[in-house]
PDB file of C-alpha atoms in Angstrom:
ATOM      1  CA  MET A  54      60.420  -0.945 113.598  1.00 55.00           C
ATOM      2  CA  VAL A  55      59.551  -1.483 110.257  1.00 59.00           C
ATOM      3  CA  GLU A  56      58.908   1.626 109.613  1.00 66.00           C
ATOM      4  CA  ASP A  57      60.545   3.604 112.194  1.00 66.00           C
ATOM      5  CA  LYS A  58      63.970   1.574 111.474  1.00 62.00           C
ATOM      6  CA  GLY A  59      63.875   0.249 108.091  1.00 64.00           C
ATOM      7  CA  LEU A  60      64.109  -2.958 109.203  1.00 69.00           C
ATOM      8  CA  ALA A  61      62.688  -6.332 107.633  1.00 75.00           C
ATOM      9  CA  GLY A  62      59.511  -7.569 109.117  1.00 73.00           C
ATOM     10  CA  GLU A  63      61.107 -11.066 109.548  1.00 78.00           C
ATOM     11  CA  ALA A  64      64.237  -9.872 112.012  1.00 72.00           C
ATOM     12  CA  ALA A  65      62.132  -7.188 113.472  1.00 76.00           C
ATOM     13  CA  ASP A  66      58.842  -9.944 113.757  1.00 80.00           C
ATOM     14  CA  LYS A  67      62.238 -12.675 115.241  1.00 81.00           C
ATOM     15  CA  ILE A  68      62.876  -9.780 118.204  1.00 82.00           C
ATOM     16  CA  GLY A  69      59.050  -9.590 119.182  1.00 84.00           C
ATOM     17  CA  GLN A  70      59.300 -13.155 121.114  1.00 85.00           C
ATOM     18  CA  ILE A  71      62.918 -12.624 121.879  1.00 86.00           C
ATOM     19  CA  VAL A  72      62.032  -9.531 123.544  1.00 87.00           C
ATOM     20  CA  GLY A  73      58.308 -11.104 125.894  1.00 89.00           C
ATOM     21  CA  TYR A  74      60.369 -13.321 127.801  1.00 90.00           C
ATOM     22  CA  HIS A  75      60.871 -12.395 131.069  1.00 92.00           C
ATOM     23  CA  GLY A  76      60.457 -13.536 135.246  1.00 94.00           C
ATOM     24  CA  HIS A  77      62.676 -14.888 137.868  1.00 95.00           C
ATOM     25  CA  PRO A  78      66.294 -14.211 136.443  1.00 95.00           C
ATOM     26  CA  LYS A  79      67.882 -18.271 136.574  1.00 95.00           C
ATOM     27  CA  LYS A  80      65.109 -19.732 135.073  1.00 95.00           C
ATOM     28  CA  MET A  81      64.886 -17.259 132.399  1.00 94.00           C
ATOM     29  CA  LEU A  82      68.322 -17.820 131.981  1.00 94.00           C
ATOM     30  CA  GLU A  83      67.983 -21.663 131.918  1.00 94.00           C
ATOM     31  CA  THR A  84      65.213 -21.262 129.126  1.00 93.00           C
ATOM     32  CA  LEU A  85      67.007 -18.462 126.580  1.00 91.00           C
ATOM     33  CA  LYS A  86      70.165 -21.765 127.410  1.00 91.00           C
ATOM     34  CA  THR A  87      67.868 -24.194 126.169  1.00 91.00           C
ATOM     35  CA  GLU A  88      64.130 -23.979 125.123  1.00 90.00           C
ATOM     36  CA  SER A  89      63.432 -25.171 121.727  1.00 88.00           C
ATOM     37  CA  ASN A  90      63.077 -23.182 119.358  1.00 86.00           C
ATOM     38  CA  GLU A  91      64.747 -21.765 115.916  1.00 87.00           C
ATOM     39  CA  VAL A  92      65.246 -18.364 117.287  1.00 87.00           C
ATOM     40  CA  LEU A  93      66.676 -18.747 119.945  1.00 89.00           C
ATOM     41  CA  GLU A  94      68.866 -21.427 118.439  1.00 89.00           C
ATOM     42  CA  ALA A  95      69.753 -18.879 116.678  1.00 87.00           C
ATOM     43  CA  LEU A  96      70.687 -16.096 119.490  1.00 85.00           C
ATOM     44  CA  ARG A  97      72.758 -18.768 120.973  1.00 88.00           C
ATOM     45  CA  THR A  98      74.977 -19.316 118.857  1.00 89.00           C
ATOM     46  CA  HIS A  99      75.223 -16.206 118.484  1.00 90.00           C
ATOM     47  CA  PRO A 100      79.326 -15.107 119.893  1.00 92.00           C
ATOM     48  CA  LYS A 101      78.323 -12.246 121.544  1.00 90.00           C
ATOM     49  CA  ALA A 102      74.614 -13.272 122.402  1.00 90.00           C
ATOM     50  CA  LYS A 103      76.495 -16.714 124.195  1.00 91.00           C
ATOM     51  CA  ALA A 104      78.517 -14.324 125.569  1.00 91.00           C
ATOM     52  CA  ALA A 105      76.169 -12.264 127.322  1.00 91.00           C
ATOM     53  CA  LEU A 106      74.310 -14.966 128.771  1.00 92.00           C
ATOM     54  CA  ASP A 107      77.728 -16.606 130.515  1.00 93.00           C
ATOM     55  CA  GLU A 108      78.105 -12.819 131.558  1.00 92.00           C
ATOM     56  CA  LEU A 109      74.565 -13.193 132.962  1.00 93.00           C
ATOM     57  CA  SER A 110      74.728 -16.630 134.426  1.00 95.00           C
ATOM     58  CA  LEU A 111      78.174 -15.269 136.292  1.00 95.00           C
ATOM     59  CA  LEU A 112      75.954 -12.285 137.589  1.00 94.00           C
ATOM     60  CA  PHE A 113      73.657 -14.384 138.811  1.00 95.00           C
ATOM     61  CA  ASP A 114      75.696 -16.923 141.159  1.00 96.00           C
ATOM     62  CA  PHE A 115      76.976 -14.109 142.469  1.00 96.00           C
ATOM     63  CA  LEU A 116      73.934 -11.866 142.994  1.00 94.00           C
ATOM     64  CA  GLU A 117      72.990 -15.912 144.271  1.00 95.00           C
ATOM     65  CA  ALA A 118      75.711 -15.679 147.262  1.00 96.00           C
ATOM     66  CA  MET A 119      74.963 -12.479 148.009  1.00 94.00           C
ATOM     67  CA  ASN A 120      71.699 -12.919 148.964  1.00 94.00           C
ATOM     68  CA  ALA A 121      70.310 -10.384 146.761  1.00 93.00           C
ATOM     69  CA  LEU A 122      68.829 -12.028 143.279  1.00 95.00           C
ATOM     70  CA  ASP A 123      64.748 -13.218 143.973  1.00 92.00           C
ATOM     71  CA  ARG A 124      64.836  -9.403 144.649  1.00 92.00           C
ATOM     72  CA  LEU A 125      65.612  -8.837 140.631  1.00 95.00           C
ATOM     73  CA  SER A 126      64.114 -10.086 137.430  1.00 95.00           C
ATOM     74  CA  LEU A 127      65.147 -10.941 133.650  1.00 95.00           C
ATOM     75  CA  ASP A 128      63.508  -8.107 131.056  1.00 94.00           C
ATOM     76  CA  MET A 129      64.632  -9.211 127.348  1.00 91.00           C
ATOM     77  CA  SER A 130      63.167  -5.394 126.443  1.00 90.00           C
ATOM     78  CA  LEU A 131      65.074  -3.062 128.843  1.00 90.00           C
ATOM     79  CA  ALA A 132      67.122  -1.471 126.278  1.00 87.00           C
ATOM     80  CA  ARG A 133      69.033   1.482 126.505  1.00 86.00           C
ATOM     81  CA  GLY A 134      71.856   3.658 124.940  1.00 84.00           C
ATOM     82  CA  LEU A 135      73.082   1.421 122.055  1.00 82.00           C
ATOM     83  CA  ASP A 136      75.537   3.634 121.028  1.00 85.00           C
ATOM     84  CA  TYR A 137      77.810   3.119 124.660  1.00 87.00           C
ATOM     85  CA  TYR A 138      76.465   0.387 126.582  1.00 91.00           C
ATOM     86  CA  THR A 139      78.086  -2.368 125.529  1.00 90.00           C
ATOM     87  CA  GLY A 140      77.214  -5.329 128.808  1.00 89.00           C
ATOM     88  CA  VAL A 141      74.342  -5.643 131.404  1.00 91.00           C
ATOM     89  CA  ILE A 142      71.590  -2.490 131.667  1.00 93.00           C
ATOM     90  CA  TYR A 143      69.744  -2.384 135.193  1.00 94.00           C
ATOM     91  CA  GLU A 144      66.517  -0.698 135.859  1.00 95.00           C
ATOM     92  CA  ALA A 145      65.134  -0.130 139.954  1.00 94.00           C
ATOM     93  CA  VAL A 146      61.405  -0.005 140.343  1.00 91.00           C
ATOM     94  CA  LEU A 147      59.943   0.985 143.013  1.00 87.00           C
ATOM     95  CA  ILE A 148      56.727  -1.325 144.463  1.00 84.00           C
ATOM     96  CA  GLY A 149      53.774   0.669 144.230  1.00 78.00           C
ATOM     97  CA  GLY A 150      56.097   3.457 142.770  1.00 73.00           C
ATOM     98  CA  ASN A 151      54.178   4.241 140.299  1.00 77.00           C
ATOM     99  CA  VAL A 152      56.346   5.723 139.220  1.00 80.00           C
ATOM    100  CA  GLY A 153      57.619   3.763 136.748  1.00 81.00           C
ATOM    101  CA  SER A 154      62.558   2.662 137.317  1.00 90.00           C
ATOM    102  CA  ILE A 155      63.739   5.457 139.414  1.00 93.00           C
ATOM    103  CA  ALA A 156      67.214   4.825 138.861  1.00 94.00           C
ATOM    104  CA  ALA A 157      68.986   3.138 135.833  1.00 95.00           C
ATOM    105  CA  GLY A 158      72.148   1.996 134.629  1.00 94.00           C
ATOM    106  CA  GLY A 159      74.685  -0.979 132.832  1.00 94.00           C
ATOM    107  CA  ARG A 160      78.149  -1.802 131.638  1.00 93.00           C
ATOM    108  CA  TYR A 161      79.775   0.495 129.565  1.00 91.00           C
ATOM    109  CA  ASP A 162      83.066  -0.161 127.884  1.00 91.00           C
ATOM    110  CA  TYR A 163      84.379   2.980 126.255  1.00 89.00           C
ATOM    111  CA  LEU A 164      81.926   5.566 127.458  1.00 88.00           C
ATOM    112  CA  VAL A 165      84.561   7.273 129.603  1.00 87.00           C
ATOM    113  CA  GLY A 166      87.671   6.868 127.177  1.00 85.00           C
ATOM    114  CA  SER A 167      86.096   8.894 124.613  1.00 84.00           C
ATOM    115  CA  PHE A 168      87.214  12.029 127.723  1.00 87.00           C
ATOM    116  CA  ALA A 169      89.727  10.337 129.157  1.00 85.00           C
ATOM    117  CA  GLY A 170      91.794   9.575 125.987  1.00 85.00           C
ATOM    118  CA  LYS A 171      91.635   5.686 126.710  1.00 88.00           C
ATOM    119  CA  ASP A 172      89.688   2.775 127.824  1.00 87.00           C
ATOM    120  CA  ILE A 173      88.405   2.961 130.969  1.00 91.00           C
ATOM    121  CA  PRO A 174      86.083  -0.051 131.307  1.00 92.00           C
ATOM    122  CA  ALA A 175      83.043   1.191 134.285  1.00 93.00           C
ATOM    123  CA  VAL A 176      79.769   0.390 135.183  1.00 93.00           C
ATOM    124  CA  GLY A 177      77.503   3.153 136.358  1.00 93.00           C
ATOM    125  CA  VAL A 178      73.895   4.225 137.706  1.00 94.00           C
ATOM    126  CA  SER A 179      71.985   7.041 137.321  1.00 94.00           C
ATOM    127  CA  ILE A 180      69.237   8.235 140.249  1.00 94.00           C
ATOM    128  CA  GLY A 181      66.055   9.933 139.001  1.00 93.00           C
ATOM    129  CA  ILE A 182      65.839  12.285 142.383  1.00 92.00           C
ATOM    130  CA  GLU A 183      62.410  13.938 141.616  1.00 90.00           C
ATOM    131  CA  ARG A 184      60.948  10.657 141.166  1.00 90.00           C
ATOM    132  CA  VAL A 185      62.014   9.537 144.549  1.00 90.00           C
ATOM    133  CA  TYR A 186      61.377  12.660 145.701  1.00 88.00           C
ATOM    134  CA  SER A 187      57.862  12.267 144.143  1.00 87.00           C
ATOM    135  CA  ILE A 188      57.098   9.229 145.594  1.00 87.00           C
ATOM    136  CA  ILE A 189      58.610  10.157 148.859  1.00 86.00           C
ATOM    137  CA  GLU A 190      55.958  13.258 148.882  1.00 86.00           C
ATOM    138  CA  ALA A 191      52.743  10.783 147.774  1.00 86.00           C
ATOM    139  CA  LYS A 192      53.861   8.249 150.816  1.00 85.00           C
ATOM    140  CA  LEU A 193      53.918  11.488 153.489  1.00 85.00           C
ATOM    141  CA  LYS A 194      51.194  12.080 152.462  1.00 86.00           C
ATOM    142  CA  GLU A 195      49.191   9.312 152.769  1.00 87.00           C
ATOM    143  CA  GLU A 196      50.364   8.693 156.745  1.00 85.00           C
ATOM    144  CA  SER A 197      49.154  12.577 156.935  1.00 83.00           C
ATOM    145  CA  LYS A 198      46.914  11.903 155.888  1.00 86.00           C
ATOM    146  CA  ARG A 199      45.631   8.893 157.770  1.00 87.00           C
ATOM    147  CA  THR A 200      47.236  10.224 161.347  1.00 82.00           C
ATOM    148  CA  GLY A 201      45.802  13.594 160.995  1.00 79.00           C
ATOM    149  CA  VAL A 202      49.524  14.817 161.904  1.00 74.00           C
ATOM    150  CA  PRO A 203      50.702  17.822 159.772  1.00 72.00           C
ATOM    151  CA  ILE A 204      53.840  17.067 156.795  1.00 76.00           C
ATOM    152  CA  ARG A 205      56.438  18.194 159.015  1.00 75.00           C
ATOM    153  CA  SER A 206      58.208  20.225 156.113  1.00 75.00           C
ATOM    154  CA  THR A 207      61.417  20.572 158.777  1.00 83.00           C
ATOM    155  CA  ASP A 208      63.811  18.180 160.971  1.00 89.00           C
ATOM    156  CA  THR A 209      63.573  21.545 164.414  1.00 95.00           C
ATOM    157  CA  GLN A 210      62.449  19.938 167.253  1.00 96.00           C
ATOM    158  CA  VAL A 211      61.708  23.498 168.988  1.00 97.00           C
ATOM    159  CA  LEU A 212      60.580  26.187 168.187  1.00 97.00           C
ATOM    160  CA  VAL A 213      61.528  29.824 169.972  1.00 97.00           C
ATOM    161  CA  SER A 214      58.981  32.148 170.352  1.00 97.00           C
ATOM    162  CA  SER A 215      58.154  35.312 173.126  1.00 96.00           C
ATOM    163  CA  ILE A 216      55.177  37.450 173.714  1.00 95.00           C
ATOM    164  CA  GLY A 217      55.939  41.160 173.996  1.00 92.00           C
ATOM    165  CA  ASN A 218      58.238  43.635 172.825  1.00 93.00           C
ATOM    166  CA  GLY A 219      61.715  43.666 172.511  1.00 92.00           C
ATOM    167  CA  MET A 220      62.908  40.083 173.216  1.00 94.00           C
ATOM    168  CA  GLN A 221      65.095  38.733 169.242  1.00 94.00           C
ATOM    169  CA  LYS A 222      68.519  38.698 171.903  1.00 95.00           C
ATOM    170  CA  LYS A 223      66.877  36.465 174.054  1.00 96.00           C
ATOM    171  CA  ARG A 224      65.308  34.120 171.679  1.00 96.00           C
ATOM    172  CA  MET A 225      69.045  33.484 170.282  1.00 96.00           C
ATOM    173  CA  GLU A 226      70.588  32.512 173.107  1.00 96.00           C
ATOM    174  CA  ILE A 227      68.329  30.506 174.090  1.00 96.00           C
ATOM    175  CA  ALA A 228      68.203  29.108 170.585  1.00 96.00           C
ATOM    176  CA  ASP A 229      71.893  28.638 170.726  1.00 96.00           C
ATOM    177  CA  LEU A 230      71.768  27.300 174.247  1.00 96.00           C
ATOM    178  CA  LEU A 231      69.518  24.716 172.392  1.00 97.00           C
ATOM    179  CA  TRP A 232      72.126  24.649 168.976  1.00 96.00           C
ATOM    180  CA  SER A 233      75.013  24.019 171.950  1.00 95.00           C
ATOM    181  CA  SER A 234      73.251  20.709 173.043  1.00 96.00           C
ATOM    182  CA  GLY A 235      72.683  18.858 169.724  1.00 95.00           C
ATOM    183  CA  ILE A 236      69.047  20.312 169.666  1.00 97.00           C
ATOM    184  CA  SER A 237      67.544  21.676 166.573  1.00 96.00           C
ATOM    185  CA  ALA A 238      65.574  25.010 166.912  1.00 97.00           C
ATOM    186  CA  GLU A 239      64.956  27.810 165.379  1.00 96.00           C
ATOM    187  CA  PHE A 240      63.266  31.016 166.216  1.00 95.00           C
ATOM    188  CA  GLY A 241      60.689  33.726 164.039  1.00 90.00           C
ATOM    189  CA  PHE A 242      62.819  36.924 162.906  1.00 89.00           C
ATOM    190  CA  LYS A 243      61.216  39.219 163.323  1.00 92.00           C
ATOM    191  CA  PRO A 244      61.280  42.029 166.365  1.00 92.00           C
ATOM    192  CA  ASN A 245      57.967  41.171 167.618  1.00 93.00           C
ATOM    193  CA  PRO A 246      56.113  38.661 166.664  1.00 93.00           C
ATOM    194  CA  LYS A 247      53.359  37.666 167.562  1.00 95.00           C
ATOM    195  CA  MET A 248      52.395  34.909 169.921  1.00 95.00           C
ATOM    196  CA  GLY A 249      49.006  33.969 167.354  1.00 95.00           C
ATOM    197  CA  ASP A 250      51.635  33.791 163.518  1.00 96.00           C
ATOM    198  CA  GLN A 251      54.525  31.834 165.888  1.00 96.00           C
ATOM    199  CA  ILE A 252      52.277  28.980 167.435  1.00 96.00           C
ATOM    200  CA  ASN A 253      50.426  28.697 163.500  1.00 95.00           C
ATOM    201  CA  TYR A 254      53.338  28.160 162.581  1.00 94.00           C
ATOM    202  CA  ALA A 255      54.996  25.903 164.405  1.00 94.00           C
ATOM    203  CA  LEU A 256      51.609  23.808 163.858  1.00 91.00           C
ATOM    204  CA  GLU A 257      51.758  24.279 160.427  1.00 88.00           C
ATOM    205  CA  ASN A 258      55.055  22.907 159.862  1.00 89.00           C
ATOM    206  CA  GLY A 259      54.860  20.423 163.028  1.00 88.00           C
ATOM    207  CA  ILE A 260      56.795  21.243 165.199  1.00 93.00           C
ATOM    208  CA  PRO A 261      56.323  19.891 168.378  1.00 94.00           C
ATOM    209  CA  PHE A 262      57.823  21.363 170.702  1.00 97.00           C
ATOM    210  CA  MET A 263      57.860  25.628 171.640  1.00 98.00           C
ATOM    211  CA  VAL A 264      59.600  27.611 174.238  1.00 98.00           C
ATOM    212  CA  LEU A 265      58.012  29.814 175.432  1.00 97.00           C
ATOM    213  CA  PHE A 266      58.731  33.181 177.649  1.00 97.00           C
ATOM    214  CA  GLY A 267      58.216  36.369 177.965  1.00 95.00           C
ATOM    215  CA  GLU A 268      59.151  39.188 180.768  1.00 95.00           C
ATOM    216  CA  GLU A 269      57.578  37.312 184.209  1.00 95.00           C
ATOM    217  CA  GLU A 270      59.675  34.352 182.584  1.00 95.00           C
ATOM    218  CA  ILE A 271      62.316  36.287 182.060  1.00 94.00           C
ATOM    219  CA  ALA A 272      62.687  38.231 185.140  1.00 95.00           C
ATOM    220  CA  GLU A 273      61.652  34.136 186.957  1.00 96.00           C
ATOM    221  CA  ASN A 274      64.837  33.234 184.421  1.00 96.00           C
ATOM    222  CA  LYS A 275      62.639  30.941 183.840  1.00 97.00           C
ATOM    223  CA  VAL A 276      60.548  29.369 180.357  1.00 97.00           C
ATOM    224  CA  LYS A 277      57.623  27.396 179.863  1.00 97.00           C
ATOM    225  CA  ILE A 278      58.052  24.394 177.045  1.00 98.00           C
ATOM    226  CA  LYS A 279      54.277  23.735 174.983  1.00 97.00           C
ATOM    227  CA  ASP A 280      53.460  20.610 173.713  1.00 96.00           C
ATOM    228  CA  MET A 281      52.063  20.647 170.346  1.00 93.00           C
ATOM    229  CA  LYS A 282      50.479  16.919 170.066  1.00 89.00           C
ATOM    230  CA  GLU A 283      49.535  16.818 173.486  1.00 92.00           C
ATOM    231  CA  ARG A 284      48.558  20.972 174.024  1.00 92.00           C
ATOM    232  CA  THR A 285      50.449  20.020 177.500  1.00 95.00           C
ATOM    233  CA  GLU A 286      52.704  23.728 178.954  1.00 96.00           C
ATOM    234  CA  ILE A 287      55.142  23.354 181.922  1.00 97.00           C
ATOM    235  CA  SER A 288      57.060  26.005 183.468  1.00 97.00           C
ATOM    236  CA  VAL A 289      60.674  24.682 184.198  1.00 97.00           C
ATOM    237  CA  GLU A 290      63.814  27.145 185.251  1.00 97.00           C
ATOM    238  CA  LEU A 291      65.890  28.204 182.089  1.00 96.00           C
ATOM    239  CA  SER A 292      68.776  26.116 183.658  1.00 95.00           C
ATOM    240  CA  SER A 293      66.738  22.622 183.336  1.00 96.00           C
ATOM    241  CA  LEU A 294      65.691  23.488 180.016  1.00 97.00           C
ATOM    242  CA  ILE A 295      68.127  21.267 178.447  1.00 97.00           C
ATOM    243  CA  GLU A 296      67.218  18.258 180.666  1.00 96.00           C
ATOM    244  CA  GLU A 297      63.791  18.576 180.356  1.00 96.00           C
ATOM    245  CA  LEU A 298      64.082  19.031 176.607  1.00 96.00           C
ATOM    246  CA  LYS A 299      66.164  15.942 176.025  1.00 95.00           C
ATOM    247  CA  LYS A 300      62.990  13.867 178.307  1.00 94.00           C
ATOM    248  CA  LEU A 301      60.283  14.857 175.727  1.00 94.00           C
ATOM    249  CA  ILE A 302      62.502  14.934 172.853  1.00 89.00           C
TER     250      ILE A 302
END
């Protein structure tokens, strides 16, 4: 701070004392307001600092009324955008996430006005999407390792599959039937996919069920439902497919 910002060493030492305060919001606020300390006593007499402490007191009362205060801490070392933030600032941290803050923001009275042509005081927050995704991915990998169940890269519940040639249109028809009934389904884009490839696709993507059919099933107006987890297979009338799938899903 002395070298980078050109502050006097005495001033840097005083800031160093203040940024060390961190803890439960109301307890820390009481400390800042009452502790006998030369630096804090000087802080309390500064008009802007006094106003900030009063605003924090009101904020903490409101948060306590909404049963949210115990999830927060007051950290005097936190600093953000000194050029435009004019009031309280905050960061959100996921306990055990090990990626730093996942969201942050604060109060800015003049930032919007610099674009709108008039002052519009506002409070905003930005979310670190990449960090959130990293946390979700890590948790999914951990759960997959624990359970042995592959991570699902899709919400698809049913893969519509066929054996033999010339079944692409029928796969489309059955997929449409499932979609119309609110069942998430998909089918392979290849005209004549190999059954092994279709099964591997379902396994790799964690799709729990397959609807299978070939020429014999079509002739009998039937299809097979394959449970990928239980490794079981049942034959059902096409007219009963939706009913049977909804029992399983």
